[in-house]
JSON list of C-alpha atoms and ligand atoms in Angstrom, two decimals:
[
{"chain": "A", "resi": 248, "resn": "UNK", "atom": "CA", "xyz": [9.70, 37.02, 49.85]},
{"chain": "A", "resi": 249, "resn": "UNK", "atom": "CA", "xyz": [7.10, 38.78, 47.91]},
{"chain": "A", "resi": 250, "resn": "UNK", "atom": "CA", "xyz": [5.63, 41.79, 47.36]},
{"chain": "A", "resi": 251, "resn": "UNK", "atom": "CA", "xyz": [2.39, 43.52, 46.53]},
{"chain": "A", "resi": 252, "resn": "UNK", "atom": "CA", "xyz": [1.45, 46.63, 44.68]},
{"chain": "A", "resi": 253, "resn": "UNK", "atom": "CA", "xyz": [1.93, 49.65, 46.55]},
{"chain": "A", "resi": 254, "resn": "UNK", "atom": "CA", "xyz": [4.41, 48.25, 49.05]},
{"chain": "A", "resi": 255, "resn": "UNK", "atom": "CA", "xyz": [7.85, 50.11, 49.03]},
{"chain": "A", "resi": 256, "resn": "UNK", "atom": "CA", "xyz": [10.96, 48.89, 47.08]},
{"chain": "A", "resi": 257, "resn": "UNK", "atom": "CA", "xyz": [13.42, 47.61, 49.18]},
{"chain": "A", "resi": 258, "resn": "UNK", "atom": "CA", "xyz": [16.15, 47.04, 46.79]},
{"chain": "A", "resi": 259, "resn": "UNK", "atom": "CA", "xyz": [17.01, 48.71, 43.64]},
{"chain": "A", "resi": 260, "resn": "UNK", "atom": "CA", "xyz": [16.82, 45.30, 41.29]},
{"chain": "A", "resi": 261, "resn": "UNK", "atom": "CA", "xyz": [15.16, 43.38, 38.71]},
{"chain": "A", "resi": 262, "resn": "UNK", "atom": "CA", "xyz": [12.31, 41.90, 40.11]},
{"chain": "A", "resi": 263, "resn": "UNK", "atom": "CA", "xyz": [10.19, 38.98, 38.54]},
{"chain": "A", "resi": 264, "resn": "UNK", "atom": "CA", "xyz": [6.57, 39.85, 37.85]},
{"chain": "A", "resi": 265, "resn": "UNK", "atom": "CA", "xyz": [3.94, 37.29, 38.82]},
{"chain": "A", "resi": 266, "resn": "UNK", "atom": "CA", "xyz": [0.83, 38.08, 37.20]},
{"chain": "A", "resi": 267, "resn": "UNK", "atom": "CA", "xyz": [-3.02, 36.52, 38.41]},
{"chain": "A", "resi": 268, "resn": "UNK", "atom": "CA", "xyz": [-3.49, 34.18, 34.89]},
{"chain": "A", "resi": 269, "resn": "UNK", "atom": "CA", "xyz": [-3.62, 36.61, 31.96]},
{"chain": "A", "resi": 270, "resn": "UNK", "atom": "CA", "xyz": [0.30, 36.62, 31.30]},
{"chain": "A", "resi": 271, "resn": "UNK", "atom": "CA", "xyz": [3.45, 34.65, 31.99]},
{"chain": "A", "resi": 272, "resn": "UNK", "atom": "CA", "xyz": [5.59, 35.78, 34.47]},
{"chain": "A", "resi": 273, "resn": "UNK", "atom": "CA", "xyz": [8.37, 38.44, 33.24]},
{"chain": "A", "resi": 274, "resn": "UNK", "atom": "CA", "xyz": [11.02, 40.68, 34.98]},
{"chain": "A", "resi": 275, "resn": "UNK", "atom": "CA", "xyz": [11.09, 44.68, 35.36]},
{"chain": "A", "resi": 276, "resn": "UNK", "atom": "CA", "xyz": [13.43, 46.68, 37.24]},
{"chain": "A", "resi": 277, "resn": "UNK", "atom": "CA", "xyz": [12.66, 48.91, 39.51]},
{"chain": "A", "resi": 278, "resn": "UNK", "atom": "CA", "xyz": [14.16, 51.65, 42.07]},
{"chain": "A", "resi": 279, "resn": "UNK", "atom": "CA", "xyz": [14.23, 51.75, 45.57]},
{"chain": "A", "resi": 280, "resn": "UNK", "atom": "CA", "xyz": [12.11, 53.93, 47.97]},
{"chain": "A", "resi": 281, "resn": "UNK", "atom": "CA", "xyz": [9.21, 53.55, 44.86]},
{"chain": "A", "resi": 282, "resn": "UNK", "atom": "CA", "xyz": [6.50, 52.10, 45.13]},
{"chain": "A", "resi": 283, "resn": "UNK", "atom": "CA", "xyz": [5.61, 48.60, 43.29]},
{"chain": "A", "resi": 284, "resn": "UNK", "atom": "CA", "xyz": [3.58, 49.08, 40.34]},
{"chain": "A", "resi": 285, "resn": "UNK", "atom": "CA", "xyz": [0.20, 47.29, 39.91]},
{"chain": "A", "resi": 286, "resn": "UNK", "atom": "CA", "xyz": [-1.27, 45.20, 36.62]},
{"chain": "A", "resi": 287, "resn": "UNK", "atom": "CA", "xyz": [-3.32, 47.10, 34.31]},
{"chain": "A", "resi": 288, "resn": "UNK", "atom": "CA", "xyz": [-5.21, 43.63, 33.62]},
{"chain": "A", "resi": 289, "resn": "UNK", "atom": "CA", "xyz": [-4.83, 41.62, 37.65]},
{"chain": "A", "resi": 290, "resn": "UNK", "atom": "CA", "xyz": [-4.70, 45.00, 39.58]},
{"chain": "A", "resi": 291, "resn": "UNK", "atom": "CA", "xyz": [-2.95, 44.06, 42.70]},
{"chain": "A", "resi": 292, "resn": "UNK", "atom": "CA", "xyz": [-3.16, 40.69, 42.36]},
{"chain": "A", "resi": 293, "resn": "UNK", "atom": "CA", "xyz": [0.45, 40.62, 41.11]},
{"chain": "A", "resi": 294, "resn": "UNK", "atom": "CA", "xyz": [3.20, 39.72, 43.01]},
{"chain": "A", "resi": 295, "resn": "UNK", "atom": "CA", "xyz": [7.25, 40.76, 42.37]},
{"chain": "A", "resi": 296, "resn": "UNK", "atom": "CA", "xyz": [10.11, 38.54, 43.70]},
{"chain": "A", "resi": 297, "resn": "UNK", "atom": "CA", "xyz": [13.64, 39.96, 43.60]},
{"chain": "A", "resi": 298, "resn": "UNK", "atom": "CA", "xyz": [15.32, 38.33, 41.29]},
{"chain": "A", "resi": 299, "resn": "UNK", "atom": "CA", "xyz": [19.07, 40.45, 41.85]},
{"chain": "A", "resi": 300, "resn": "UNK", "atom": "CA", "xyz": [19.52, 43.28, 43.52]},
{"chain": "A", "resi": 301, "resn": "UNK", "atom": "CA", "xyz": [21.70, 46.17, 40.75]},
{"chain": "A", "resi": 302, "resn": "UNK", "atom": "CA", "xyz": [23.22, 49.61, 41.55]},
{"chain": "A", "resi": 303, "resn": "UNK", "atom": "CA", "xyz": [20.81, 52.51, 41.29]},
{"chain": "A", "resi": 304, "resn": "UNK", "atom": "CA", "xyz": [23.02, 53.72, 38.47]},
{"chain": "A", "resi": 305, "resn": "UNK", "atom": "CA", "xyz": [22.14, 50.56, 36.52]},
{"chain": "A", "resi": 306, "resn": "UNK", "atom": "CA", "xyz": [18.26, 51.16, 37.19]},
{"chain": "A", "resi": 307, "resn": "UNK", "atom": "CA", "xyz": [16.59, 52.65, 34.11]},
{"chain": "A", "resi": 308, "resn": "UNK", "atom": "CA", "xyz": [13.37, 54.04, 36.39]},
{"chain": "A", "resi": 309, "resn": "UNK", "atom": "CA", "xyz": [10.13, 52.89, 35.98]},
{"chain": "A", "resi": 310, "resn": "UNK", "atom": "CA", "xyz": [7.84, 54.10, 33.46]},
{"chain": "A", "resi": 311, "resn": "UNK", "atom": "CA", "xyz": [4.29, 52.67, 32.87]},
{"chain": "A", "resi": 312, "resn": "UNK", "atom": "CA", "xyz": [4.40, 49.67, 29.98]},
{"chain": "A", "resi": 313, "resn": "UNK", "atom": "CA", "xyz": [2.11, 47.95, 28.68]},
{"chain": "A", "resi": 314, "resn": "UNK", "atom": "CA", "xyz": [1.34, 45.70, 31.80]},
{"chain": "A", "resi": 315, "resn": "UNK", "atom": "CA", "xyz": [2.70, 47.41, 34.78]},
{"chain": "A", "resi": 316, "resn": "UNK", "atom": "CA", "xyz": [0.98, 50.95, 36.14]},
{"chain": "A", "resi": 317, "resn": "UNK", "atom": "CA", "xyz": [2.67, 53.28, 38.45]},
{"chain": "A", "resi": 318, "resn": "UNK", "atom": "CA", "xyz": [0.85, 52.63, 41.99]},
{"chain": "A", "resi": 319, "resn": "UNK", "atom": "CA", "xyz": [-1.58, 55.28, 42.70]},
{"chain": "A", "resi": 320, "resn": "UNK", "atom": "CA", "xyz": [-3.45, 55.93, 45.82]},
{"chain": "A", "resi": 321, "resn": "UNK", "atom": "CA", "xyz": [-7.08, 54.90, 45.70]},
{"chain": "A", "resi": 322, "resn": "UNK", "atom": "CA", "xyz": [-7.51, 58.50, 47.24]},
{"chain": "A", "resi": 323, "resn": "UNK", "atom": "CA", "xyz": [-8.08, 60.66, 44.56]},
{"chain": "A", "resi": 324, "resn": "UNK", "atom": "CA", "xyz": [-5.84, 63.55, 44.68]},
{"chain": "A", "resi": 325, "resn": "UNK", "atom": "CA", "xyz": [-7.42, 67.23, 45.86]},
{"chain": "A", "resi": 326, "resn": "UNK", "atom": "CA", "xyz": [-6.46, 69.20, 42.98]},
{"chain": "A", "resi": 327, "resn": "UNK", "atom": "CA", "xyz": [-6.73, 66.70, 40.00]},
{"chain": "A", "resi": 328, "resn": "UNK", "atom": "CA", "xyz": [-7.53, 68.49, 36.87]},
{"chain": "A", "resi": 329, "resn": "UNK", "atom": "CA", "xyz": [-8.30, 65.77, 34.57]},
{"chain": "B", "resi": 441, "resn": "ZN", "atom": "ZN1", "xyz": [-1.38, 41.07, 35.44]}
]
């Protein structure tokens, strides 16, 4: 099964990261109940496949990196400052 950006985590695990063309595929892990981050270079065209499911505890949470983004909604929020 695969999922898209902005769908929710099922499973606290290490997921692999299928990217468009632009970069091999890789792993991150990532938490349940967030939301799957999106390619700063393919967008959403990037797909994540869990690869083993780990213990919250084991879960380092997500941060930004050099290829992944934290999902945002296209919405932009009401009181964004800049
Ligand atoms: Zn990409």
């Amino acid at each position: 099964m695969r999922f898209i950006p902005g769908d929710a985590v099922p499973t606290s695990g290490v997921y692999r990261v299928e990217h468009d063309s632009h970069r091999l595929m890789h792993e991150a892990a990532l938490l349940a109940d967030t939301l799957f981050p999106r390619c700063k270079q393919c967008k959403d065209a990037v797909r994540f496949q869990l690869v083993r499911a780990v213990m919250d505890s084991q879960v380092l949470p997500f941060h930004a990196h050099a290829f992944l983004e934290d999902f945002t909604d296209p919405k932009p929020p009401l009181a964004a400052t800049g």
